[in-house]
Coordinates of C-alpha atoms and ligand atoms in Angstrom, one line a residue:
X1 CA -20.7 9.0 21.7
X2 CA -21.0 6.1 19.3
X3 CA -17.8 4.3 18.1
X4 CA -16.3 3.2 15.3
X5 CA -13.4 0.4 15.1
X6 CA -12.3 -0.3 11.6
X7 CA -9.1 -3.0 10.6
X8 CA -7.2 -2.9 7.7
X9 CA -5.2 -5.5 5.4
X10 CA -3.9 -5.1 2.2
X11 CA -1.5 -1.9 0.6
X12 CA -0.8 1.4 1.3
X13 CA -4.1 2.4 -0.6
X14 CA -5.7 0.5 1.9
X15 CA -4.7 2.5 4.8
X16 CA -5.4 6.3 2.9
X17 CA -9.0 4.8 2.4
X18 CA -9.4 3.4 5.8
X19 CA -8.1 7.4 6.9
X20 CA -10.8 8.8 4.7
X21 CA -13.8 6.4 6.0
X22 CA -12.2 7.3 9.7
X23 CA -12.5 11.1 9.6
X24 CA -15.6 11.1 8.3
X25 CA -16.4 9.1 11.0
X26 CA -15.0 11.6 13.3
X27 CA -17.1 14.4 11.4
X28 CA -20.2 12.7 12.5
X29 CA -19.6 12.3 16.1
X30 CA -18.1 9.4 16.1
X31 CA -14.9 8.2 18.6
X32 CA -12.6 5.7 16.9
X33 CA -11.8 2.6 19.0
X34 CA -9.7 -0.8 19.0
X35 CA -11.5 -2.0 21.5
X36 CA -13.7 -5.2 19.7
X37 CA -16.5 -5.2 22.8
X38 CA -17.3 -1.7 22.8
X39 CA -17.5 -0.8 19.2
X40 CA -21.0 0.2 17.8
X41 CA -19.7 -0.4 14.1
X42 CA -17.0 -2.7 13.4
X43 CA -15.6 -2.3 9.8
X44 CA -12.8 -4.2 8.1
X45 CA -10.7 -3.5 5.0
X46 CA -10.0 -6.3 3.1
X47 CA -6.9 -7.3 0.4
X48 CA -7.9 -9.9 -2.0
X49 CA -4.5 -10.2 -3.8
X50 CA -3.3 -13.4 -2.2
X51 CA -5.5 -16.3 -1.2
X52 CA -4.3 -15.9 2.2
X53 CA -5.5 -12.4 2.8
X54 CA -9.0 -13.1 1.8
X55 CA -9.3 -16.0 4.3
X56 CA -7.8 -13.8 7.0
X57 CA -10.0 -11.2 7.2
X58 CA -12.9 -13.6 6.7
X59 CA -11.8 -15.4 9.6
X60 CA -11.6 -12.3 11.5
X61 CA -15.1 -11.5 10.8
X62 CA -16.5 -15.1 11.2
X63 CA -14.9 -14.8 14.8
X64 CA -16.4 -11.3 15.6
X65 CA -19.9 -11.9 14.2
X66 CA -19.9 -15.6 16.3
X67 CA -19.0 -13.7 19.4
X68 CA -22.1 -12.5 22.1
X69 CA -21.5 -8.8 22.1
X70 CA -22.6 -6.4 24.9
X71 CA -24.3 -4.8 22.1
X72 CA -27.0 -6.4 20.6
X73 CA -27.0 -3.3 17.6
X74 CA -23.2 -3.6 16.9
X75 CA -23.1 -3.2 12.8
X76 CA -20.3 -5.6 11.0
X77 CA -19.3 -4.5 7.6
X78 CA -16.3 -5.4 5.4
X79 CA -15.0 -3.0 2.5
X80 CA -12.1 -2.4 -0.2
X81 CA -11.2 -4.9 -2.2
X82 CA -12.6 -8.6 -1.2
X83 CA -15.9 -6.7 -0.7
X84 CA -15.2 -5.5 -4.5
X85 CA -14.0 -9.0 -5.8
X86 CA -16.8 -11.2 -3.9
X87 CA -19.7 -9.0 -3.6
X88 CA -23.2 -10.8 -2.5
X89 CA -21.1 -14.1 -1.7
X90 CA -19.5 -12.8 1.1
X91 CA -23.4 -12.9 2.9
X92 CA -23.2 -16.3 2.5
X93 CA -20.2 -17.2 4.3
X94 CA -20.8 -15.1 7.2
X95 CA -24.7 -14.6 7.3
X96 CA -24.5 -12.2 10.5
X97 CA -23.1 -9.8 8.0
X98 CA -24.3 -6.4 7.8
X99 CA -22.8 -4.2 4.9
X100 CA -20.5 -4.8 2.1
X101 CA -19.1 -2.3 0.4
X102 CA -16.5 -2.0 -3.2
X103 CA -13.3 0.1 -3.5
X104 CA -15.7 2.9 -5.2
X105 CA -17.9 3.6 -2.4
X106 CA -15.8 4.4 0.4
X107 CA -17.1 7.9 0.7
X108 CA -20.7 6.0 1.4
X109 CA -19.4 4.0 4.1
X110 CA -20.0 6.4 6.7
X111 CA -23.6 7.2 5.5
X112 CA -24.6 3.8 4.8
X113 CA -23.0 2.6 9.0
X114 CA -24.6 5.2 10.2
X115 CA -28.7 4.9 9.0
X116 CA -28.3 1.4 9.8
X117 CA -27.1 1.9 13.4
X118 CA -29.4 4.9 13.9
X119 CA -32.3 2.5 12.9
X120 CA -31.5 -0.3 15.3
X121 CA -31.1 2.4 18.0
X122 CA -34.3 3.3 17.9
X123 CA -37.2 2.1 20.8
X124 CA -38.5 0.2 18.6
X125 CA -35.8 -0.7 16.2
X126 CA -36.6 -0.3 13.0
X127 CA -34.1 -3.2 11.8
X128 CA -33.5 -6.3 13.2
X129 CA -30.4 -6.9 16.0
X130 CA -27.8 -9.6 16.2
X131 CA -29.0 -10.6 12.2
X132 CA -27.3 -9.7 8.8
X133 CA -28.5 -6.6 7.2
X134 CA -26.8 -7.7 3.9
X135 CA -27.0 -4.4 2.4
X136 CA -24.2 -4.6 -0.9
X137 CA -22.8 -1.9 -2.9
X138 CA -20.1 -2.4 -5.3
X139 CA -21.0 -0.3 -8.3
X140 CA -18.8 1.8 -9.8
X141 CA -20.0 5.5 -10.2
X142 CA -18.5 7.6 -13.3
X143 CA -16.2 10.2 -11.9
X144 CA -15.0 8.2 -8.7
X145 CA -11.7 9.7 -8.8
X146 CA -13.2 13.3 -8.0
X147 CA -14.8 11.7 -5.0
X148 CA -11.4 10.5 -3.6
X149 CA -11.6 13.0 -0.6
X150 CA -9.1 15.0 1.5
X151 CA -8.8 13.0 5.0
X152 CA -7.4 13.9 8.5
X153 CA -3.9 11.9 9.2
X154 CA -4.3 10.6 12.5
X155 CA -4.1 13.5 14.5
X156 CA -0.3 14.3 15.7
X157 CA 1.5 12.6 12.3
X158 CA 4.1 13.8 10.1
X159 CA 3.4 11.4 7.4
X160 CA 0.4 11.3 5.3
X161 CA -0.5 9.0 2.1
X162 CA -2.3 10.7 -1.3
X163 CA -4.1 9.0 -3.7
X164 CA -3.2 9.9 -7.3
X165 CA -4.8 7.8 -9.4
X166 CA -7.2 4.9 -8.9
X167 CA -7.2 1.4 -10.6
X168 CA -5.0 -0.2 -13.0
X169 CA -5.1 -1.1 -17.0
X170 CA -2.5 -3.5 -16.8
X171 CA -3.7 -7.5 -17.4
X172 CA -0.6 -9.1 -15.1
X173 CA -2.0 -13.0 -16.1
X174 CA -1.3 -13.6 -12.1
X175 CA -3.1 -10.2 -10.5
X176 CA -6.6 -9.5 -9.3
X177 CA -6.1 -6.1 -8.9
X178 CA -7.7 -4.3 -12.2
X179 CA -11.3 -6.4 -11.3
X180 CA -11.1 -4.9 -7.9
X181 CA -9.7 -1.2 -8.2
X182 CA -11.1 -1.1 -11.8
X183 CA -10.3 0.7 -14.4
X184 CA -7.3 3.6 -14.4
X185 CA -8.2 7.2 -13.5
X186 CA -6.1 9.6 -12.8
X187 CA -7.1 12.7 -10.3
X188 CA -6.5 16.5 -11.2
X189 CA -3.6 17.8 -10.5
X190 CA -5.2 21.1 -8.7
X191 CA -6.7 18.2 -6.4
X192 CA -3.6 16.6 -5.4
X193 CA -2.1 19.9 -4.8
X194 CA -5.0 21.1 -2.6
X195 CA -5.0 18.4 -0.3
X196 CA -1.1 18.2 -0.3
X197 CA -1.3 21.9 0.6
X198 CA -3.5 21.4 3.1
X199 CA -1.9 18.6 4.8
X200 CA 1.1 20.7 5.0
X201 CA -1.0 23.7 6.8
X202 CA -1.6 20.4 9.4
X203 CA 2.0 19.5 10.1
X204 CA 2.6 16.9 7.5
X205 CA 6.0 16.7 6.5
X206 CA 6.1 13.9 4.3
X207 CA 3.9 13.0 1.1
X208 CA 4.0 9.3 0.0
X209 CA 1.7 9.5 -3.9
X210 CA -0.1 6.5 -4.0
X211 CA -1.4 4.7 -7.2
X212 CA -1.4 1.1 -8.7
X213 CA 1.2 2.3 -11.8
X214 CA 2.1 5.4 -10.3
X215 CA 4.1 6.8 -13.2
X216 CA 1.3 6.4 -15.1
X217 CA -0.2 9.0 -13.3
X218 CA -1.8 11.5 -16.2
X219 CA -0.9 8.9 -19.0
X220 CA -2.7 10.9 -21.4
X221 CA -1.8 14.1 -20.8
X222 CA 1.0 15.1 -23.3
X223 CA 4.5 16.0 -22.6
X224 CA 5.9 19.1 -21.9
X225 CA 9.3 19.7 -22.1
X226 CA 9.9 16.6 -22.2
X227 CA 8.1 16.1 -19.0
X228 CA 5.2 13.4 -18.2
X229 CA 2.6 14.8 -15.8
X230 CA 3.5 12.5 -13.1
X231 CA 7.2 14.4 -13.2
X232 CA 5.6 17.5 -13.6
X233 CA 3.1 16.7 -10.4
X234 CA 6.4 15.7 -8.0
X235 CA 8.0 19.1 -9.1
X236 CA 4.9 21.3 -8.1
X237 CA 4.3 19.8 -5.1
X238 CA 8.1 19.9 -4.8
X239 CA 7.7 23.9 -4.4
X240 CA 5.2 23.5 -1.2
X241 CA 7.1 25.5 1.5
X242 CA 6.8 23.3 4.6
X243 CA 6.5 20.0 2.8
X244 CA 10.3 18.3 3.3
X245 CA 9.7 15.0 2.2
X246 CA 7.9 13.5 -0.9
X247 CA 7.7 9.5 -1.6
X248 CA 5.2 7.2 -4.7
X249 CA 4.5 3.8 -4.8
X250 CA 4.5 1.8 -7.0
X251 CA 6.0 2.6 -10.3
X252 CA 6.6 0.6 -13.3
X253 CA 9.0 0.2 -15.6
X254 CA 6.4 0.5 -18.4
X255 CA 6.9 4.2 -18.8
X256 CA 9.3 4.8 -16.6
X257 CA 11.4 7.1 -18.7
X258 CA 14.2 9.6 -18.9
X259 CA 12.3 12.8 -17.4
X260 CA 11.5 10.6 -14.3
X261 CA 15.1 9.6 -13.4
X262 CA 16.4 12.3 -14.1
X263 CA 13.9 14.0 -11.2
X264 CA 16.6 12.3 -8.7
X265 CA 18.9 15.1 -9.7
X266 CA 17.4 18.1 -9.4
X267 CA 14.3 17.3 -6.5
X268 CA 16.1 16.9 -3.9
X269 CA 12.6 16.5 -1.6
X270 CA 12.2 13.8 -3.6
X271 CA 13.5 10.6 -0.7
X272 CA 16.3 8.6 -1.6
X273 CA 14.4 5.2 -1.3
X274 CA 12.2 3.3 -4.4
X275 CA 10.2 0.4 -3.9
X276 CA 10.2 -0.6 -7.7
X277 CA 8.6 -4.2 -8.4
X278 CA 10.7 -6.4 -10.3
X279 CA 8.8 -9.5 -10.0
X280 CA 10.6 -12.3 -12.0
X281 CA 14.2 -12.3 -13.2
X282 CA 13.7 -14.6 -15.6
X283 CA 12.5 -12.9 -19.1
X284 CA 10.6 -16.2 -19.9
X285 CA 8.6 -15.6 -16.8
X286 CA 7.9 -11.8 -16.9
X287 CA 6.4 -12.5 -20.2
X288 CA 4.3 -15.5 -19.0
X289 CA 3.3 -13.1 -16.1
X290 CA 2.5 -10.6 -19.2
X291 CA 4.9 -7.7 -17.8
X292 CA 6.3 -5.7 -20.4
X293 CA 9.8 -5.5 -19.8
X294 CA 13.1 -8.0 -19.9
X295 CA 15.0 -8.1 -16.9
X296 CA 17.9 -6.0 -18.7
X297 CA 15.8 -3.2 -19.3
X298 CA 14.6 -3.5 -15.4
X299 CA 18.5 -3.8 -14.2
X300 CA 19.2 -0.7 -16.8
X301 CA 16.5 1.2 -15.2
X302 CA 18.2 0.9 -11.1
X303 CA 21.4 1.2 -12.6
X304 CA 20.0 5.0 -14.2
X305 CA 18.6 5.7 -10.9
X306 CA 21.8 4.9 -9.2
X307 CA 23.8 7.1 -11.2
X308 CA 21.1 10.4 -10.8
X309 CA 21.0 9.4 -7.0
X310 CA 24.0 7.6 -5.6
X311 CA 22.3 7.0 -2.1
X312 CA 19.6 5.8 -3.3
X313 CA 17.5 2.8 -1.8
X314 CA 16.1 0.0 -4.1
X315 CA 13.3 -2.3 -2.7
X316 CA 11.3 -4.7 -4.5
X317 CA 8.2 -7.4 -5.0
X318 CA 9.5 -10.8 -6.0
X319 CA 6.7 -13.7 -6.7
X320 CA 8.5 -17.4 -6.2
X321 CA 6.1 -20.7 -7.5
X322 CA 4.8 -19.0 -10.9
X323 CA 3.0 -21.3 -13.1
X324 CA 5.7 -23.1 -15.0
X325 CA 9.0 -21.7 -13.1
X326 CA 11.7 -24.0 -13.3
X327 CA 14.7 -24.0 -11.2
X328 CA 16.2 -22.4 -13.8
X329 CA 14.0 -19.7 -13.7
X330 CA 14.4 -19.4 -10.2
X331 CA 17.7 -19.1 -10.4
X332 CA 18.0 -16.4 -12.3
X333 CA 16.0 -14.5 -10.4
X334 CA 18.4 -15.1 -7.6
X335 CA 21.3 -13.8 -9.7
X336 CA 19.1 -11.0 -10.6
X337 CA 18.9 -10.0 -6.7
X338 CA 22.5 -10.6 -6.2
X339 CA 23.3 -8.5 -9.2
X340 CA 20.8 -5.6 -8.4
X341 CA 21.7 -5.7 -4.2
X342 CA 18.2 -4.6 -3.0
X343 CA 18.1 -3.0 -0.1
X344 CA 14.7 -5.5 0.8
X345 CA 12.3 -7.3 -0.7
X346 CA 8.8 -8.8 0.1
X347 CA 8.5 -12.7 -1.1
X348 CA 5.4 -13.5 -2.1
X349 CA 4.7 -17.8 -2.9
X350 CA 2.3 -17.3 -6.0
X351 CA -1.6 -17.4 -4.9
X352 CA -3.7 -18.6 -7.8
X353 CA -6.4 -15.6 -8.0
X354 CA -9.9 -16.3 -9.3
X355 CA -10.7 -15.4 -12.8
X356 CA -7.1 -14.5 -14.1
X357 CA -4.8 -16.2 -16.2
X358 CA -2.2 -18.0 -14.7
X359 CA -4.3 -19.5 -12.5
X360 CA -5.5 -22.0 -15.6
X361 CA -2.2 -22.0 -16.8
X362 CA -0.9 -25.3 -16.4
X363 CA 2.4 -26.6 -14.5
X364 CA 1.3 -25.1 -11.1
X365 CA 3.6 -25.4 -8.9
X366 CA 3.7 -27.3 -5.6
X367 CA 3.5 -25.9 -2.3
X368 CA 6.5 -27.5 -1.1
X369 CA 8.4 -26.2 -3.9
X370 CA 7.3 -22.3 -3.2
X371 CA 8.1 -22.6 0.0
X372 CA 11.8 -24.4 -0.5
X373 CA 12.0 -21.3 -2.9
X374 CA 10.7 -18.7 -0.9
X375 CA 13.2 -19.4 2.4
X376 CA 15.8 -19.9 -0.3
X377 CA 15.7 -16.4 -1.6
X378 CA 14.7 -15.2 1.9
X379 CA 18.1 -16.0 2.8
X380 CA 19.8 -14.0 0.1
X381 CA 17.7 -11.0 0.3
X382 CA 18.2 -10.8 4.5
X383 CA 21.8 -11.5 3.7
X384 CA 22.3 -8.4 1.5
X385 CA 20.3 -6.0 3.5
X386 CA 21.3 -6.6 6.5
X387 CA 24.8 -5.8 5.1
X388 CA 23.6 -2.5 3.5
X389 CA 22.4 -2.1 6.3
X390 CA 25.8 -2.5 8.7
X391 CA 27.3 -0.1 5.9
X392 CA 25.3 2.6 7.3
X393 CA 26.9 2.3 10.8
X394 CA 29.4 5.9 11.1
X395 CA 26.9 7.5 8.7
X396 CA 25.1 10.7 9.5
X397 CA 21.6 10.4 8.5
X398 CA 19.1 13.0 8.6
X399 CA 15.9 11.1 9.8
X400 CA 11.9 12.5 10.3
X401 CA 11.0 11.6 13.8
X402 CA 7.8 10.0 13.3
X403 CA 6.4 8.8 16.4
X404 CA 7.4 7.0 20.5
X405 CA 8.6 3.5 19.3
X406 CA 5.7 1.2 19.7
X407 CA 7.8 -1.4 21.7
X408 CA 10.0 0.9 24.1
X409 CA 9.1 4.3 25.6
X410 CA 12.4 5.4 25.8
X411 CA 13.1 5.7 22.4
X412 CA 11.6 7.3 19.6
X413 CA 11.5 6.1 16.0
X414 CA 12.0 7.9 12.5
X415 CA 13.4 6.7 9.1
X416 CA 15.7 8.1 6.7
X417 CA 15.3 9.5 3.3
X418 CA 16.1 5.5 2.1
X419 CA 13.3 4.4 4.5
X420 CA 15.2 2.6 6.9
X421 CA 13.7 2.6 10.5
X422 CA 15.8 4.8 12.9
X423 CA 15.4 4.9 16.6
X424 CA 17.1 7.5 19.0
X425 CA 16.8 8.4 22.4
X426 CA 13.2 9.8 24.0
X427 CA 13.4 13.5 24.1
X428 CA 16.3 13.8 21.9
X429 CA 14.2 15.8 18.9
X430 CA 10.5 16.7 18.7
X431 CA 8.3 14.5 16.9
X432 CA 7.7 15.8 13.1
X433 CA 11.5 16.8 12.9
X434 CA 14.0 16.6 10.7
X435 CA 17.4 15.7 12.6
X436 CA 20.9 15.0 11.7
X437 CA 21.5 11.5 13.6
X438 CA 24.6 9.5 13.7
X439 CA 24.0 6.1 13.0
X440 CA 25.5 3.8 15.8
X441 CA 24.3 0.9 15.6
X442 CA 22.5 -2.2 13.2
X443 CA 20.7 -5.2 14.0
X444 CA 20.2 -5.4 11.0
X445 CA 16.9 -4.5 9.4
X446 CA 16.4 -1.6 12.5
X447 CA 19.3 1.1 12.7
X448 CA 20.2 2.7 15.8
X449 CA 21.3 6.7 16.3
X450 CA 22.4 9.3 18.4
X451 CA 21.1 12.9 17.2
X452 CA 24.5 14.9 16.0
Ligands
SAH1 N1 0.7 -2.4 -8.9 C1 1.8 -2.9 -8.3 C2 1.6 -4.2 -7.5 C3 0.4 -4.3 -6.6 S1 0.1 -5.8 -5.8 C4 2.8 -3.2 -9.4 O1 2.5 -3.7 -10.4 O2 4.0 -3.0 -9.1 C5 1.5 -6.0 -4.8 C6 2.4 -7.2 -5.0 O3 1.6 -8.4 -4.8 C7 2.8 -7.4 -6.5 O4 3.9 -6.6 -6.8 C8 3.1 -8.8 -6.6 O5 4.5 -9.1 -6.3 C9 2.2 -9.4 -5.5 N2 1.1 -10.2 -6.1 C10 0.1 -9.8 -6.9 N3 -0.7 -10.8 -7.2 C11 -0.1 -11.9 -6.6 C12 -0.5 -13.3 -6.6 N4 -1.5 -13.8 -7.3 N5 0.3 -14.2 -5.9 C13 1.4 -13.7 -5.2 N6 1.7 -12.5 -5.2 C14 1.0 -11.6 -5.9
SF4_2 FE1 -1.6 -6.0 -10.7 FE2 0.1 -5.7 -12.7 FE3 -1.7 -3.8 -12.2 FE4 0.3 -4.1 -10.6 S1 0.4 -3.5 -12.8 S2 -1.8 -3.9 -10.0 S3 0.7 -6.3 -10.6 S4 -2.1 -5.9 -12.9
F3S3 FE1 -4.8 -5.8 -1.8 FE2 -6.5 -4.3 -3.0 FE3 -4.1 -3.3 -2.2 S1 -6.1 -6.4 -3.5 S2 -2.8 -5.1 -2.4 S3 -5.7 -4.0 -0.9 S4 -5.2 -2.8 -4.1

């Protein structure tokens, strides 16, 4: 049976696609693999959004192609986003390269993989081994978002991610994303609610909605009652019997109204955790970063949800080392975490992207300085979730045992409805349950339980 082994950087949306290439890998006879000697195809998904993504998986590859494999036919191919962003060039820099493929072709991955490794299987081969196929496809075919395809979890999990909507119509002056998701395209709702059904029938528990702006999900669709289609979407798939748990990621506040926080009273499926990107706290910086909102109106907008869902969990994405951001910018984006008390938050030292804005903008700031920055505010966010985090000690949690923890046998790991990483005894609850845990213990970012 031939195999497959495919890596993936980059988001959440990275990791649905890479599910979607997989099964229909696994629909074609193929066995998935991590093991880099034995693999007849060898695929990777690539992030371009920092520099330092891009130059990780090219690394990776370079590595891999350099290597002698035991398999003279093994097929190298890199897809999602870097593939979309540098197209062609990416044949340059590692000539042994087979296929390269955009973020709107991942339901030809499999096809494309498999003709080429058919045809250097052949006696004789009809392609050359151990040289570069360089076959590129990046194009963008109307109606993508009806080709986003159901996918098989990895069998035996309790969590799965759905894409909603693809792309993103915002210009952040610091993002790559729009060139390489492309424009914004929502899927129809009897879609989503087909696969989520279905997902269900296959022992998912838990939904996390995927999309760039997820709140923007059906932006043009009008209100009713008062309702946006993305609040209308998490109350119908609310009603699925069987489905316990429902997450999204990433909203905005750009259209993050009323009808959406008010969902945190009366959807109690909906999980008690939002990873809501805040960016900069410093007005003068949101608008040079060309996000439409002042910090007040971001603060306002926790506050809401705080009040509709007292529990609930705030996590964020902060960028330090902006074009232009002085200390004093800095530091009120400091205050900003201190006032807000995120539960976490992922640092990010600003990457200068190709062909966006604020990466001609002048004043860019020194390495050393993103870095002083970045430890600085490292500090302050570890220092406040790790004492949300002690809080939680006494509590009674009701956590979704996920999986064995990957480090120790003897315990198994889950997470709360705010998202926090649980682990409780082996044996204690069945995998793909909800259980009631007492929390016992807090090392701070992991939490430790006894079922109750
Ligand atoms: N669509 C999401 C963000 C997706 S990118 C949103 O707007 O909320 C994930 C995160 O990467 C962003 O929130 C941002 O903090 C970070 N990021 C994006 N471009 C970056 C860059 N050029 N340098 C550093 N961080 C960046
Ligand atoms: Fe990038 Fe902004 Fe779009 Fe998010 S909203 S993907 S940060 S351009
Ligand atoms: Fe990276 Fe693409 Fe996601 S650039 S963050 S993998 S959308």
């Amino acid at each position: 049976m031939p195999s497959v082994l495919i890596k993936t950087y980059g988001c959440q949306m990275n990791e649905r696609d890479t599910e979607q290439v997989a099964s229909m890998f696994l629909a074609g006879g193929y066995e998935l693999t991590k093991d880099e000697d034995t693999a007849d195809i060898i695929l990777i998904n690539t992030c371009s959004v920092r520099e330092k993504a891009e130059l990780k998986a090219q690394g990776k590859m370079g590595l891999l192609c350099a290597r002698p494999h035991a398999k003279p036919w093994v097929v190298y191919g890199f897809m999602g986003c870097m593939s979309q962003s540098c197209g062609q060039d990416l044949f340059r820099i590692i000539p042994r390269l087979d296929i390269v493929t955009g973020t709107r072709q991942y339901h030809n991955v499999y096809q494309l993989c498999n003709r080429l490794l058919r045809s250097r299987l052949g006696n004789p081969p009809t392609e050359p081994l151990r040289r570069g196929a360089h076959i590129c496809h990046t194009e963008h075919e109307d109606g993508f978002q009806n080709a986003i395809r159901d996918h098989l979890p990895p069998s035996g999990h309790c969590t799965a991610f759905v894409s909603i909507m693809q792309g993103c119509d915002m210009r952040c002056s610091y993002c790559i994303v729009p060139s390489t998701r492309g424009e914004e395209c929502s899927r129809p709702m009897d879609d989503i609610l087909r696969e989520a059904r279905e997902l269900v029938d296959r022992g998912v528990k838990e939904i996390t909605l995927l999309g760039q702006i997820v709140n923007r999900y059906g932006k043009e669709q009008p209100l009713i009652n008062g309702r946006s289609a993305f609040v209308r979407l998490l109350e119908q798939l609310s009603d699925i019997d069987g489905l316990e748990r429902l997450r999204f990621t990433s909203p905005h506040p750009i259209g993050f109204r009323e009808d959406l926080v008010r969902a945190y009273t009366y959807l109690p499926k909906l999980c008690s955790h939002i990873h809501f990107p805040m960016q900069s706290g410093s007005d003068r910086i949101l608008a040079l970063m060309r996000r439409p909102y002042k910090n007040e109106k971001y603060i306002r907008l926790c506050e809401a949800m705080r009040e509709a869902r007292p529990d609930l969990a705030i996590t964020t994405d902060i960028i330090v080392g902006f074009p232009g951001e002085t200390d004093d910018d800095y530091q009120q984006t400091k205050a900003a975490v201190e006032r807000i008390q995120f539960d976490n938050a992922f640092i990010f030292q600003y990457s200068p992207r190709r062909d966006t804005i604020a990466a001609a903008m002048p004043d860019q700031i020194c390495l050393r300085v993103k870095e002083e920055r970045n430890h600085d505010l490292l500090e302050t966010v570890n220092r406040i979730a790790t004492a949300r985090n002690n809080a939680l000690v006494g509590t009674l949690q009701h956590i979704l045992v996920e999986s064995l923890s990957k480090n120790n046998p003897n315990r198994l790991q889950g997470r709360t409805s705010q998202n926090k990483p649980v682990m409780i005894p082996a044996g204690s609850a069945a995998i793909g349950s909800i259980v009631p845990v007492r929390i016992t213990e807090s090392t701070g970012f992991t939490l430790y339980g006894e079922p109750a």
